[in-house]
Amino acid sequence: MIRTKLITLFLISGLAQASAQTSGGKLKPEQAIMDVRHYTIALNVNFDQKSIDGSTVVDVIMEKPAKVLLLDLLDSLNVSEVSVNGTKQPFKHQNDLITINLNKELPAGKASIKVLYGGKPRIAKRPPWDDGFTWTQDSTGHPWLAITAEQTGGKIYFPSKDSPSDEPNEGADLIITVPKDLVVAGPGLLKGVSKKGNTATYHWKTSYSINNYSILFNVGDYKMVSRTYKSVAGNTVPVQFYVLNEHADKAPHLLDMLVKVTQSKEKYFGEYPWAKEKIGIVETPHLGMEHQSMNAYGNKFRYTKLGGQDFDWLMTHEFGHEWWGNKITAKDWADYWIHEGIDTYADALITLDFEGKQAYINRIKKSAYNIQNKQPLVLGKDIDEASAYNNDIYTKGGYFMHTLQYVIGDSTFFPALKGFATDPMHTYSNLSVTDDVEQYFSKAYGQSLKPLFDLYLRTTNKLEVNVKARPNDKYLIKLQNINMNLPLDITTDAGVQHVVVTPQGITVASKTLPVIDADGWYLKKVIYE
C-alpha cells in the first residue's frame, strides 16, 4: 500500500497509523497452540443501519489440549453466542478479545468454533490510511461499501486469530447477503448467487491460504468486465474487473494495462500466484489496497505515461503484492519490508522493462531522497503492524534490493529472485522472515550476505567509503563499516572502473578525484581525506 504524503512512489499497501488496535505483536499462549485452517464468514449487510449480522466459523487444529480459546474481534461488534464443535460455551467479549472458557477441556486435534455476532462495525475515517467500513454512494445514488483492514487485521469485522504468522491454510468462504440490486466482489471464485425476496447472497470461496486482512468484500453497483489471460505457465486465467456500472466503458483499457503488467511481473517472479482462481480488481471509493485475487482500485482511471503508454502506478503497485505480501508473506510484521520493499523494487523493474536501464537507475536514485533512516527496517521479533510501519519499508527496502542486485550481479540475482518467489518452502502457507531471504540469496551467491543485510536492514547506517589521497595521484579506497568484499564503480580520469573493494582497501590511480558509485547502487557516505 502507499502513503501519498511521504513518497513519490506512494505505495498504498500498509498505510498505518499508531493504534491500540493494531495487528500482530507477540502471540498469547492460548493462540500460539491454535492453527487456523479455514474461515467461513456468513453475514447480512444492512445499508440503512450501517450494520452487519451473522456468523463466522473458525476451523482450527489445536496442537495441545485447551481449557480456554481466544479469538480477536473488535468491541464495536456484539457477540450473542459461541459454540465449539456444536456445543454452546460460556464466553466474555471485552478488550477486543473473545475469551471462551470451555465447559470441559478441548482435546488436541481438529475443532470448529462458531461465533454469532452483529452490530455496527468501525467506520473508516480516512481510508485506506485507517481501517474500517466505508459506507457511501456512487454518483448515481447506489449504495457502495468498502472495507480496509491491513493495520487492524480481520478482527475489524470477523472473529479471527490476529497474527500474520497464521493464515488459514485451506482458505476462506464468504457468504454475503446484500440488497438484490447490488453486487458483492470477493476473493477467490464466485461459487454462486442466490436471490430471495429483496436480497441476493453471494458465495465467494478461495482455496488458497490467505492473510486475514485480505479476507474481505466490497459491495456496489458493479458490472463484471472480463477477459482471459494465458499465464507464463500456459494456464488460462480469468481477468475480472468489478467496476461501477457508470465507469464500465473505462474497464477494457485498464484491463489491457493490467495484462501488460502481469506479463512483466511473471517475467521476474514466476506465474501469477492465484492462477487457479482469478486475476481480480474491484473499484473502491478509497484509493486502493492489495487484497488477494481482488485488489482494491480507486485511482479513478488517472494515468501517467511509461514508455509512451498509459500507465496506472497505483494498480501496478497493489498488483505486485499478489507476489510480495500475498504469495510471499512475512511471518512477523517485523519483516514488513519483504512486502513493501520488494514490491517497491518491483515497481522499478516495470520502469526497467518499459523505459530501459537509465530510466530505472534515475528512478532509484531519486527515491533515495525520500529515505528517512529514523529506525531500522527490522526491529526484532513479535512487532505489531503500527510499530513496524514507516516510510522506509518502501523506499529503503526497495533501494536495498537494488543494492543486492548490484552486489551479486544480474546473472545470480534475477534467477534467485524468481527462485525465492516460486520456492514452496517460502510461499503460500510457508511464511518468511528476513533471515530466510538473506540465507536464500547467500546460498545463490556462494557466500554470506549477512553483513550487507545487517547494515541496511538492522541499522540506520549507510555504507561508509573512505577515499584517502596518496602520493603520485594514488588513492586508497576502503570500506569502513562492513566486513565483506563489495563491488564498486569508481570513476577516474581513465573512466569507470568496476572493482572489488576488500576491508583492507584497494589503491587506484587517477589524475582527478575519484567519484564513488556515480550511478547510486549504494546508500552511502563517502569520506574524502
Short mmCIF file of C-alpha atoms in Angstrom, two decimals:
data_model
loop_
_atom_site.label_atom_id
_atom_site.label_comp_id
_atom_site.label_asym_id
_atom_site.label_seq_id
_atom_site.Cartn_x
_atom_site.Cartn_y
_atom_site.Cartn_z
CA MET A 1 0.00 0.00 0.00
CA ILE A 2 1.21 3.60 -0.47
CA ARG A 3 1.44 6.67 1.72
CA THR A 4 0.98 9.63 -0.62
CA LYS A 5 2.20 12.28 1.82
CA LEU A 6 5.67 10.84 2.08
CA ILE A 7 6.98 9.29 -1.07
CA THR A 8 6.89 9.88 -4.77
CA LEU A 9 6.28 6.19 -5.40
CA PHE A 10 3.36 6.34 -3.00
CA LEU A 11 2.73 2.79 -2.33
CA ILE A 12 -0.68 2.31 -0.78
CA SER A 13 -0.35 -1.07 0.86
CA GLY A 14 0.32 -0.68 4.51
CA LEU A 15 -0.69 2.85 5.36
CA ALA A 16 -0.81 2.63 9.10
CA GLN A 17 -1.29 4.98 11.98
CA ALA A 18 -0.46 4.18 15.58
CA SER A 19 -3.36 2.44 17.26
CA ALA A 20 -4.06 0.26 20.25
CA GLN A 21 -6.00 -1.93 17.83
CA THR A 22 -3.12 -2.67 15.51
CA SER A 23 -2.46 -6.15 14.16
CA GLY A 24 0.14 -8.64 15.31
CA GLY A 25 2.61 -8.50 18.16
CA LYS A 26 3.54 -11.33 20.48
CA LEU A 27 1.07 -14.21 20.38
CA LYS A 28 -0.86 -15.07 23.51
CA PRO A 29 -0.09 -18.62 24.68
CA GLU A 30 -3.71 -19.70 24.14
CA GLN A 31 -3.48 -18.66 20.48
CA ALA A 32 0.04 -19.98 19.90
CA ILE A 33 -1.30 -23.56 20.13
CA MET A 34 -4.13 -22.86 17.68
CA ASP A 35 -3.54 -23.44 13.95
CA VAL A 36 -6.31 -21.79 11.91
CA ARG A 37 -7.27 -23.85 8.87
CA HIS A 38 -10.35 -22.12 7.45
CA TYR A 39 -12.79 -19.25 7.96
CA THR A 40 -16.45 -19.29 6.91
CA ILE A 41 -17.99 -15.82 7.17
CA ALA A 42 -21.74 -15.54 6.60
CA LEU A 43 -23.13 -12.03 7.02
CA ASN A 44 -26.15 -9.92 6.18
CA VAL A 45 -25.27 -6.35 5.26
CA ASN A 46 -27.76 -3.63 6.20
CA PHE A 47 -27.01 -0.37 4.43
CA ASP A 48 -29.77 1.58 6.19
CA GLN A 49 -28.43 0.70 9.63
CA LYS A 50 -24.79 0.51 8.53
CA SER A 51 -24.60 -2.80 10.27
CA ILE A 52 -23.69 -6.45 9.74
CA ASP A 53 -25.11 -9.55 11.36
CA GLY A 54 -24.39 -13.25 11.04
CA SER A 55 -21.70 -15.72 11.97
CA THR A 56 -18.12 -16.79 11.49
CA VAL A 57 -16.90 -20.37 11.78
CA VAL A 58 -13.21 -20.77 12.57
CA ASP A 59 -11.86 -24.24 11.86
CA VAL A 60 -8.67 -24.95 13.78
CA ILE A 61 -6.24 -27.66 14.76
CA MET A 62 -5.25 -27.50 18.41
CA GLU A 63 -1.65 -28.55 18.98
CA LYS A 64 -2.36 -29.23 22.66
CA PRO A 65 -5.46 -29.70 24.82
CA ALA A 66 -7.00 -26.39 25.87
CA LYS A 67 -9.39 -25.12 28.53
CA VAL A 68 -9.53 -21.58 27.12
CA LEU A 69 -9.82 -20.40 23.50
CA LEU A 70 -9.14 -16.86 22.36
CA LEU A 71 -10.34 -15.06 19.23
CA ASP A 72 -9.86 -11.42 18.30
CA LEU A 73 -12.88 -9.23 17.47
CA LEU A 74 -13.30 -5.50 17.96
CA ASP A 75 -15.66 -4.46 20.74
CA SER A 76 -17.65 -2.39 18.23
CA LEU A 77 -19.47 -5.65 17.41
CA ASN A 78 -21.68 -7.63 19.78
CA VAL A 79 -21.28 -11.39 20.28
CA SER A 80 -24.50 -13.24 21.13
CA GLU A 81 -23.39 -16.88 21.15
CA VAL A 82 -20.30 -19.06 20.88
CA SER A 83 -20.24 -22.80 20.26
CA VAL A 84 -17.36 -25.25 19.92
CA ASN A 85 -17.95 -28.44 17.94
CA GLY A 86 -21.67 -27.73 18.09
CA THR A 87 -21.90 -27.17 21.86
CA LYS A 88 -22.60 -23.74 23.33
CA GLN A 89 -19.83 -22.39 25.53
CA PRO A 90 -19.55 -19.54 28.04
CA PHE A 91 -17.57 -16.55 26.85
CA LYS A 92 -16.60 -12.96 27.52
CA HIS A 93 -16.10 -10.30 24.87
CA GLN A 94 -14.06 -7.37 26.08
CA ASN A 95 -10.87 -5.52 25.17
CA ASP A 96 -11.33 -6.66 21.55
CA LEU A 97 -10.96 -10.30 22.61
CA ILE A 98 -13.41 -13.18 22.81
CA THR A 99 -12.41 -15.42 25.73
CA ILE A 100 -14.11 -18.82 25.57
CA ASN A 101 -13.98 -20.63 28.93
CA LEU A 102 -14.74 -24.18 27.87
CA ASN A 103 -17.04 -26.34 29.97
CA LYS A 104 -14.53 -29.15 29.60
CA GLU A 105 -11.06 -29.43 28.22
CA LEU A 106 -10.84 -29.48 24.42
CA PRO A 107 -8.51 -32.26 23.24
CA ALA A 108 -5.75 -31.71 20.73
CA GLY A 109 -6.81 -32.06 17.11
CA LYS A 110 -9.49 -30.53 14.89
CA ALA A 111 -12.13 -28.20 16.31
CA SER A 112 -14.76 -25.85 14.94
CA ILE A 113 -15.59 -22.56 16.68
CA LYS A 114 -18.79 -20.76 15.65
CA VAL A 115 -19.47 -17.20 16.72
CA LEU A 116 -22.82 -15.44 16.24
CA TYR A 117 -22.45 -11.68 16.26
CA GLY A 118 -23.51 -8.40 14.73
CA GLY A 119 -23.67 -4.67 15.10
CA LYS A 120 -22.12 -1.60 13.60
CA PRO A 121 -18.51 -2.18 12.55
CA ARG A 122 -15.97 0.57 12.96
CA ILE A 123 -16.23 3.23 10.28
CA ALA A 124 -13.03 4.21 8.49
CA LYS A 125 -12.31 7.90 8.96
CA ARG A 126 -9.69 8.24 6.23
CA PRO A 127 -9.46 5.04 4.22
CA PRO A 128 -7.17 3.45 3.27
CA TRP A 129 -4.92 5.23 5.78
CA ASP A 130 -7.04 3.82 8.56
CA ASP A 131 -9.27 0.78 8.77
CA GLY A 132 -12.97 0.16 8.88
CA PHE A 133 -16.10 0.17 6.77
CA THR A 134 -16.72 2.93 4.24
CA TRP A 135 -20.46 3.36 3.67
CA THR A 136 -21.06 5.71 0.78
CA GLN A 137 -22.84 6.07 -2.58
CA ASP A 138 -21.68 6.27 -6.15
CA SER A 139 -22.62 9.28 -8.31
CA THR A 140 -25.86 7.59 -9.39
CA GLY A 141 -27.01 7.14 -5.80
CA HIS A 142 -26.36 3.40 -5.42
CA PRO A 143 -25.02 2.23 -2.05
CA TRP A 144 -21.31 1.47 -2.08
CA LEU A 145 -19.35 -0.34 0.62
CA ALA A 146 -15.62 -0.91 1.01
CA ILE A 147 -13.61 -2.49 3.82
CA THR A 148 -9.99 -1.76 4.74
CA ALA A 149 -8.24 -3.87 7.35
CA GLU A 150 -4.47 -4.13 6.90
CA GLN A 151 -3.43 -2.23 10.01
CA THR A 152 -6.08 -3.70 12.30
CA GLY A 153 -6.50 -7.14 10.75
CA GLY A 154 -9.56 -9.25 10.09
CA LYS A 155 -10.82 -8.68 13.64
CA ILE A 156 -12.27 -5.44 12.38
CA TYR A 157 -15.32 -7.41 11.28
CA PHE A 158 -14.90 -11.15 11.90
CA PRO A 159 -13.59 -13.29 14.79
CA SER A 160 -10.06 -14.34 13.92
CA LYS A 161 -6.60 -15.11 15.14
CA ASP A 162 -4.98 -11.73 14.65
CA SER A 163 -1.45 -12.63 13.65
CA PRO A 164 0.41 -12.63 10.33
CA SER A 165 2.03 -15.88 11.49
CA ASP A 166 -1.14 -17.94 10.93
CA GLU A 167 -3.02 -17.92 7.65
CA PRO A 168 -5.97 -20.27 7.08
CA ASN A 169 -4.21 -22.99 5.10
CA GLU A 170 -7.44 -24.16 3.48
CA GLY A 171 -8.70 -20.70 2.57
CA ALA A 172 -11.98 -18.99 3.34
CA ASP A 173 -15.64 -18.82 2.33
CA LEU A 174 -17.53 -15.53 2.32
CA ILE A 175 -21.32 -15.79 2.11
CA ILE A 176 -22.57 -12.22 1.96
CA THR A 177 -26.20 -11.12 1.67
CA VAL A 178 -26.97 -7.64 0.29
CA PRO A 179 -29.89 -5.81 -1.38
CA LYS A 180 -30.71 -7.62 -4.61
CA ASP A 181 -29.67 -4.77 -6.92
CA LEU A 182 -26.11 -4.75 -5.57
CA VAL A 183 -23.12 -6.97 -6.32
CA VAL A 184 -20.53 -8.41 -3.92
CA ALA A 185 -16.89 -8.73 -5.01
CA GLY A 186 -14.62 -11.01 -3.02
CA PRO A 187 -11.52 -13.23 -3.02
CA GLY A 188 -11.22 -16.45 -4.99
CA LEU A 189 -14.04 -17.78 -7.14
CA LEU A 190 -17.71 -16.85 -7.16
CA LYS A 191 -19.41 -20.16 -6.36
CA GLY A 192 -22.95 -18.91 -6.72
CA VAL A 193 -25.55 -16.19 -6.33
CA SER A 194 -28.97 -16.88 -4.84
CA LYS A 195 -31.79 -14.36 -4.74
CA LYS A 196 -34.65 -14.34 -2.27
CA GLY A 197 -37.15 -11.52 -1.98
CA ASN A 198 -35.27 -8.24 -1.90
CA THR A 199 -31.87 -9.75 -1.22
CA ALA A 200 -29.08 -11.53 -3.04
CA THR A 201 -26.49 -13.81 -1.43
CA TYR A 202 -23.03 -14.09 -2.97
CA HIS A 203 -20.77 -17.01 -2.12
CA TRP A 204 -17.07 -16.35 -2.69
CA LYS A 205 -14.52 -19.05 -1.97
CA THR A 206 -10.73 -19.17 -2.03
CA SER A 207 -8.94 -22.47 -1.53
CA TYR A 208 -5.54 -20.82 -1.13
CA SER A 209 -4.04 -19.73 2.16
CA ILE A 210 -4.75 -16.02 2.63
CA ASN A 211 -3.71 -13.31 5.08
CA ASN A 212 -6.67 -12.27 7.18
CA TYR A 213 -6.67 -8.61 6.10
CA SER A 214 -7.39 -9.85 2.56
CA ILE A 215 -10.45 -11.78 3.71
CA LEU A 216 -12.97 -9.09 2.91
CA PHE A 217 -15.54 -7.98 0.39
CA ASN A 218 -16.75 -4.87 -1.42
CA VAL A 219 -20.32 -4.10 -2.42
CA GLY A 220 -21.59 -1.81 -5.16
CA ASP A 221 -23.50 -1.30 -8.37
CA TYR A 222 -20.85 -3.34 -10.13
CA LYS A 223 -20.57 -4.72 -13.62
CA MET A 224 -18.05 -7.51 -14.07
CA VAL A 225 -15.92 -6.81 -17.15
CA SER A 226 -13.70 -9.75 -18.03
CA ARG A 227 -11.21 -11.28 -20.39
CA THR A 228 -8.78 -14.17 -20.16
CA TYR A 229 -5.02 -14.28 -19.73
CA LYS A 230 -2.58 -17.02 -20.71
CA SER A 231 -0.06 -17.25 -17.89
CA VAL A 232 3.65 -17.85 -18.32
CA ALA A 233 2.99 -21.48 -17.33
CA GLY A 234 0.32 -21.84 -20.02
CA ASN A 235 -2.72 -21.67 -17.75
CA THR A 236 -5.81 -19.72 -18.81
CA VAL A 237 -6.71 -17.31 -16.02
CA PRO A 238 -9.90 -15.20 -15.82
CA VAL A 239 -9.21 -11.47 -15.53
CA GLN A 240 -12.15 -9.73 -13.87
CA PHE A 241 -12.80 -6.09 -13.07
CA TYR A 242 -15.74 -5.36 -10.79
CA VAL A 243 -16.25 -1.79 -11.95
CA LEU A 244 -19.10 0.59 -11.18
CA ASN A 245 -21.67 0.46 -13.95
CA GLU A 246 -21.16 4.16 -14.57
CA HIS A 247 -17.48 3.51 -15.40
CA ALA A 248 -17.84 0.22 -17.27
CA ASP A 249 -16.67 1.78 -20.53
CA LYS A 250 -13.29 2.52 -18.94
CA ALA A 251 -12.66 -1.06 -17.84
CA PRO A 252 -11.28 -2.66 -21.05
CA HIS A 253 -8.40 -0.18 -21.32
CA LEU A 254 -7.43 -0.68 -17.67
CA LEU A 255 -7.51 -4.45 -18.17
CA ASP A 256 -5.18 -4.06 -21.17
CA MET A 257 -2.71 -2.30 -18.88
CA LEU A 258 -3.16 -4.94 -16.20
CA VAL A 259 -2.30 -7.71 -18.64
CA LYS A 260 0.93 -5.96 -19.67
CA VAL A 261 1.87 -5.51 -16.03
CA THR A 262 1.12 -9.18 -15.34
CA GLN A 263 3.47 -10.23 -18.12
CA SER A 264 6.26 -8.13 -16.64
CA LYS A 265 5.65 -9.45 -13.11
CA GLU A 266 5.68 -13.06 -14.30
CA LYS A 267 8.99 -12.46 -16.06
CA TYR A 268 10.68 -11.68 -12.74
CA PHE A 269 8.61 -13.59 -10.16
CA GLY A 270 7.05 -16.53 -11.94
CA GLU A 271 3.44 -17.39 -12.68
CA TYR A 272 0.63 -15.30 -11.24
CA PRO A 273 0.08 -16.89 -7.80
CA TRP A 274 -3.69 -17.46 -7.93
CA ALA A 275 -3.92 -18.90 -11.44
CA LYS A 276 -6.49 -21.49 -10.37
CA GLU A 277 -8.86 -18.71 -9.32
CA LYS A 278 -8.61 -15.29 -10.99
CA ILE A 279 -6.83 -12.01 -11.53
CA GLY A 280 -9.28 -9.60 -9.93
CA ILE A 281 -9.66 -5.90 -9.23
CA VAL A 282 -12.61 -4.00 -7.80
CA GLU A 283 -13.41 -0.30 -7.92
CA THR A 284 -13.47 1.28 -4.46
CA PRO A 285 -14.24 4.72 -3.02
CA HIS A 286 -10.81 4.77 -1.35
CA LEU A 287 -7.51 4.98 -3.21
CA GLY A 288 -6.68 1.29 -3.16
CA MET A 289 -5.05 -1.64 -1.40
CA GLU A 290 -3.77 -5.14 -2.06
CA HIS A 291 -6.35 -7.86 -1.44
CA GLN A 292 -5.58 -11.34 -2.66
CA SER A 293 -7.12 -12.02 -6.10
CA MET A 294 -9.35 -8.92 -5.77
CA ASN A 295 -7.22 -5.80 -5.47
CA ALA A 296 -8.96 -2.60 -4.46
CA TYR A 297 -8.68 0.10 -7.13
CA GLY A 298 -9.69 3.72 -6.55
CA ASN A 299 -7.27 5.72 -8.67
CA LYS A 300 -10.17 6.98 -10.80
CA PHE A 301 -8.54 5.99 -14.09
CA ARG A 302 -5.90 8.69 -13.73
CA TYR A 303 -2.99 7.56 -15.88
CA THR A 304 0.56 8.70 -16.36
CA LYS A 305 2.84 7.65 -19.21
CA LEU A 306 5.52 4.99 -19.08
CA GLY A 307 7.37 4.06 -22.23
CA GLY A 308 4.90 6.18 -24.18
CA GLN A 309 1.94 4.12 -22.96
CA ASP A 310 -0.82 4.83 -20.48
CA PHE A 311 0.23 3.57 -17.07
CA ASP A 312 -1.52 3.30 -13.71
CA TRP A 313 1.15 3.30 -10.98
CA LEU A 314 -1.27 2.51 -8.19
CA MET A 315 -2.82 -0.52 -9.84
CA THR A 316 0.68 -1.74 -10.68
CA HIS A 317 1.96 -1.45 -7.13
CA GLU A 318 -1.03 -3.08 -5.49
CA PHE A 319 -0.99 -5.88 -8.06
CA GLY A 320 2.66 -6.56 -7.27
CA HIS A 321 1.58 -7.53 -3.77
CA GLU A 322 0.00 -10.65 -5.22
CA TRP A 323 3.56 -11.97 -5.12
CA TRP A 324 5.12 -9.85 -2.35
CA GLY A 325 2.72 -9.81 0.57
CA ASN A 326 0.16 -12.40 -0.52
CA LYS A 327 2.13 -15.31 -2.01
CA ILE A 328 5.31 -14.47 -0.10
CA THR A 329 4.09 -13.33 3.31
CA ALA A 330 6.10 -12.12 6.28
CA LYS A 331 5.58 -14.26 9.36
CA ASP A 332 6.07 -11.23 11.59
CA TRP A 333 5.31 -7.54 10.96
CA ALA A 334 8.97 -7.02 11.90
CA ASP A 335 9.72 -8.22 8.37
CA TYR A 336 7.19 -5.89 6.70
CA TRP A 337 9.87 -4.66 4.28
CA ILE A 338 9.57 -8.00 2.45
CA HIS A 339 6.10 -6.92 1.35
CA GLU A 340 6.61 -3.25 0.70
CA GLY A 341 10.31 -3.00 -0.09
CA ILE A 342 10.47 -5.81 -2.61
CA ASP A 343 7.20 -4.65 -4.17
CA THR A 344 8.61 -1.12 -4.45
CA TYR A 345 11.64 -2.59 -6.18
CA ALA A 346 9.24 -4.50 -8.43
CA ASP A 347 7.70 -1.16 -9.44
CA ALA A 348 11.14 -0.02 -10.56
CA LEU A 349 11.54 -3.20 -12.64
CA ILE A 350 8.44 -2.14 -14.59
CA THR A 351 10.31 1.06 -15.41
CA LEU A 352 13.29 -1.04 -16.48
CA ASP A 353 11.08 -3.06 -18.82
CA PHE A 354 9.15 -0.14 -20.28
CA GLU A 355 11.82 2.60 -20.45
CA GLY A 356 15.22 0.97 -20.08
CA LYS A 357 18.12 0.83 -17.65
CA GLN A 358 18.91 4.54 -17.40
CA ALA A 359 15.30 5.37 -16.53
CA TYR A 360 15.42 2.61 -13.91
CA ILE A 361 18.64 4.00 -12.39
CA ASN A 362 17.24 7.53 -12.38
CA ARG A 363 14.11 6.34 -10.60
CA ILE A 364 16.06 4.52 -7.90
CA LYS A 365 18.46 7.43 -7.36
CA LYS A 366 15.55 9.83 -7.00
CA SER A 367 13.90 7.57 -4.43
CA ALA A 368 16.94 7.93 -2.13
CA TYR A 369 15.88 11.49 -1.27
CA ASN A 370 12.82 10.08 0.49
CA ILE A 371 14.70 7.68 2.75
CA GLN A 372 14.45 8.96 6.31
CA ASN A 373 16.54 6.44 8.31
CA LYS A 374 14.66 7.15 11.53
CA GLN A 375 14.65 3.49 12.57
CA PRO A 376 15.98 0.18 11.24
CA LEU A 377 13.69 -1.70 8.88
CA VAL A 378 13.90 -4.86 11.02
CA LEU A 379 13.36 -4.04 14.70
CA GLY A 380 13.46 -7.55 16.14
CA LYS A 381 10.64 -10.06 16.55
CA ASP A 382 6.96 -10.05 17.53
CA ILE A 383 6.43 -6.50 16.29
CA ASP A 384 2.94 -5.13 15.70
CA GLU A 385 1.96 -3.51 12.41
CA ALA A 386 1.81 0.08 13.61
CA SER A 387 5.30 -0.15 15.17
CA ALA A 388 6.81 -1.76 12.08
CA TYR A 389 5.22 0.59 9.58
CA ASN A 390 7.24 3.54 8.36
CA ASN A 391 8.09 5.22 5.07
CA ASP A 392 11.41 3.38 4.75
CA ILE A 393 9.90 -0.09 4.42
CA TYR A 394 9.06 1.13 0.91
CA THR A 395 11.91 3.38 -0.10
CA LYS A 396 14.86 1.89 1.75
CA GLY A 397 13.55 -1.64 1.33
CA GLY A 398 13.30 -1.13 -2.43
CA TYR A 399 16.72 0.53 -2.56
CA PHE A 400 18.22 -2.38 -0.66
CA MET A 401 17.01 -4.83 -3.31
CA HIS A 402 18.63 -2.59 -5.94
CA THR A 403 21.88 -2.80 -3.96
CA LEU A 404 21.59 -6.56 -3.61
CA GLN A 405 21.14 -6.86 -7.37
CA TYR A 406 24.39 -4.97 -7.93
CA VAL A 407 26.39 -6.83 -5.28
CA ILE A 408 25.65 -10.34 -6.50
CA GLY A 409 25.22 -9.47 -10.18
CA ASP A 410 22.27 -9.81 -12.55
CA SER A 411 23.10 -13.36 -13.60
CA THR A 412 22.79 -14.54 -9.98
CA PHE A 413 20.27 -12.07 -8.64
CA PHE A 414 17.36 -12.44 -11.06
CA PRO A 415 17.25 -16.25 -11.02
CA ALA A 416 17.45 -16.12 -7.21
CA LEU A 417 14.65 -13.56 -7.03
CA LYS A 418 12.39 -15.74 -9.15
CA GLY A 419 13.57 -18.82 -7.28
CA PHE A 420 12.57 -17.37 -3.93
CA ALA A 421 9.19 -16.27 -5.29
CA THR A 422 8.47 -19.77 -6.58
CA ASP A 423 10.07 -21.90 -3.86
CA PRO A 424 7.43 -23.97 -2.00
CA MET A 425 9.47 -23.53 1.19
CA HIS A 426 8.79 -19.78 1.14
CA THR A 427 5.37 -19.38 -0.48
CA TYR A 428 1.68 -19.76 0.28
CA SER A 429 1.33 -21.34 3.74
CA ASN A 430 5.10 -21.30 4.33
CA LEU A 431 5.74 -17.81 5.68
CA SER A 432 9.07 -16.00 5.64
CA VAL A 433 11.28 -13.80 7.78
CA THR A 434 14.28 -11.65 6.85
CA ASP A 435 16.76 -14.42 7.67
CA ASP A 436 15.06 -16.63 5.06
CA VAL A 437 15.63 -14.01 2.37
CA GLU A 438 19.24 -13.50 3.42
CA GLN A 439 20.04 -17.20 3.51
CA TYR A 440 18.41 -17.86 0.16
CA PHE A 441 20.37 -15.14 -1.63
CA SER A 442 23.57 -16.04 0.24
CA LYS A 443 23.28 -19.61 -1.00
CA ALA A 444 22.76 -18.42 -4.56
CA TYR A 445 25.74 -16.05 -4.26
CA GLY A 446 28.00 -18.67 -2.72
CA GLN A 447 28.99 -16.61 0.33
CA SER A 448 27.33 -14.94 3.28
CA LEU A 449 25.46 -11.71 2.65
CA LYS A 450 24.61 -11.28 6.30
CA PRO A 451 26.84 -8.20 6.80
CA LEU A 452 25.01 -6.44 3.96
CA PHE A 453 21.56 -7.40 5.28
CA ASP A 454 22.54 -6.37 8.80
CA LEU A 455 23.94 -2.99 7.74
CA TYR A 456 20.99 -1.89 5.65
CA LEU A 457 18.08 -3.63 7.36
CA ARG A 458 19.05 -3.76 11.03
CA THR A 459 20.78 -0.38 11.40
CA THR A 460 20.23 3.14 10.10
CA ASN A 461 23.82 3.35 8.88
CA LYS A 462 24.89 3.93 5.32
CA LEU A 463 27.86 2.23 3.72
CA GLU A 464 30.93 4.31 4.57
CA VAL A 465 33.58 4.58 1.87
CA ASN A 466 36.86 6.26 2.77
CA VAL A 467 38.94 7.81 -0.03
CA LYS A 468 42.43 8.79 1.14
CA ALA A 469 44.83 10.64 -1.14
CA ARG A 470 48.31 9.13 -1.58
CA PRO A 471 51.40 10.40 -3.38
CA ASN A 472 51.70 10.18 -7.17
CA ASP A 473 47.97 10.51 -7.95
CA LYS A 474 47.05 7.41 -5.99
CA TYR A 475 44.05 6.92 -3.73
CA LEU A 476 43.42 4.29 -1.07
CA ILE A 477 39.74 3.31 -1.05
CA LYS A 478 38.39 1.38 1.93
CA LEU A 479 35.04 0.27 3.27
CA GLN A 480 34.83 1.39 6.90
CA ASN A 481 31.76 -0.23 8.42
CA ILE A 482 31.21 -3.58 6.76
CA ASN A 483 33.29 -6.72 6.94
CA MET A 484 32.91 -8.17 3.47
CA ASN A 485 34.16 -7.64 -0.05
CA LEU A 486 31.91 -5.46 -2.18
CA PRO A 487 31.96 -4.44 -5.85
CA LEU A 488 32.21 -0.73 -6.51
CA ASP A 489 32.16 1.51 -9.57
CA ILE A 490 34.89 4.15 -9.33
CA THR A 491 35.12 6.94 -11.91
CA THR A 492 38.68 8.09 -12.53
CA ASP A 493 40.33 10.15 -15.26
CA ALA A 494 40.51 6.91 -17.25
CA GLY A 495 36.78 6.22 -16.99
CA VAL A 496 34.65 3.94 -14.85
CA GLN A 497 36.45 1.04 -13.18
CA HIS A 498 34.44 -1.82 -11.74
CA VAL A 499 36.48 -3.14 -8.83
CA VAL A 500 36.05 -5.30 -5.75
CA VAL A 501 36.95 -3.48 -2.54
CA THR A 502 38.12 -5.52 0.43
CA PRO A 503 38.02 -4.39 4.07
CA GLN A 504 41.76 -3.76 3.75
CA GLY A 505 41.12 -1.41 0.85
CA ILE A 506 42.43 -1.06 -2.70
CA THR A 507 44.56 1.55 -4.42
CA VAL A 508 43.52 3.27 -7.65
CA ALA A 509 45.38 5.77 -9.79
CA SER A 510 43.67 8.91 -11.08
CA LYS A 511 44.69 12.42 -12.02
CA THR A 512 41.23 13.57 -10.91
CA LEU A 513 39.43 12.99 -7.65
CA PRO A 514 37.73 9.59 -7.90
CA VAL A 515 33.92 9.57 -7.93
CA ILE A 516 32.45 6.69 -5.96
CA ASP A 517 29.38 4.85 -7.22
CA ALA A 518 28.10 7.53 -9.58
CA ASP A 519 25.01 5.51 -10.54
CA GLY A 520 23.92 5.17 -6.93
CA TRP A 521 23.88 1.43 -6.33
CA TYR A 522 24.54 2.01 -2.63
CA LEU A 523 23.13 4.25 0.07
CA LYS A 524 26.50 5.55 1.15
CA LYS A 525 28.62 8.16 2.85
CA VAL A 526 31.87 8.97 1.05
CA ILE A 527 34.63 10.42 3.23
CA TYR A 528 37.47 12.16 1.40
CA GLU A 529 40.81 12.70 3.14
#
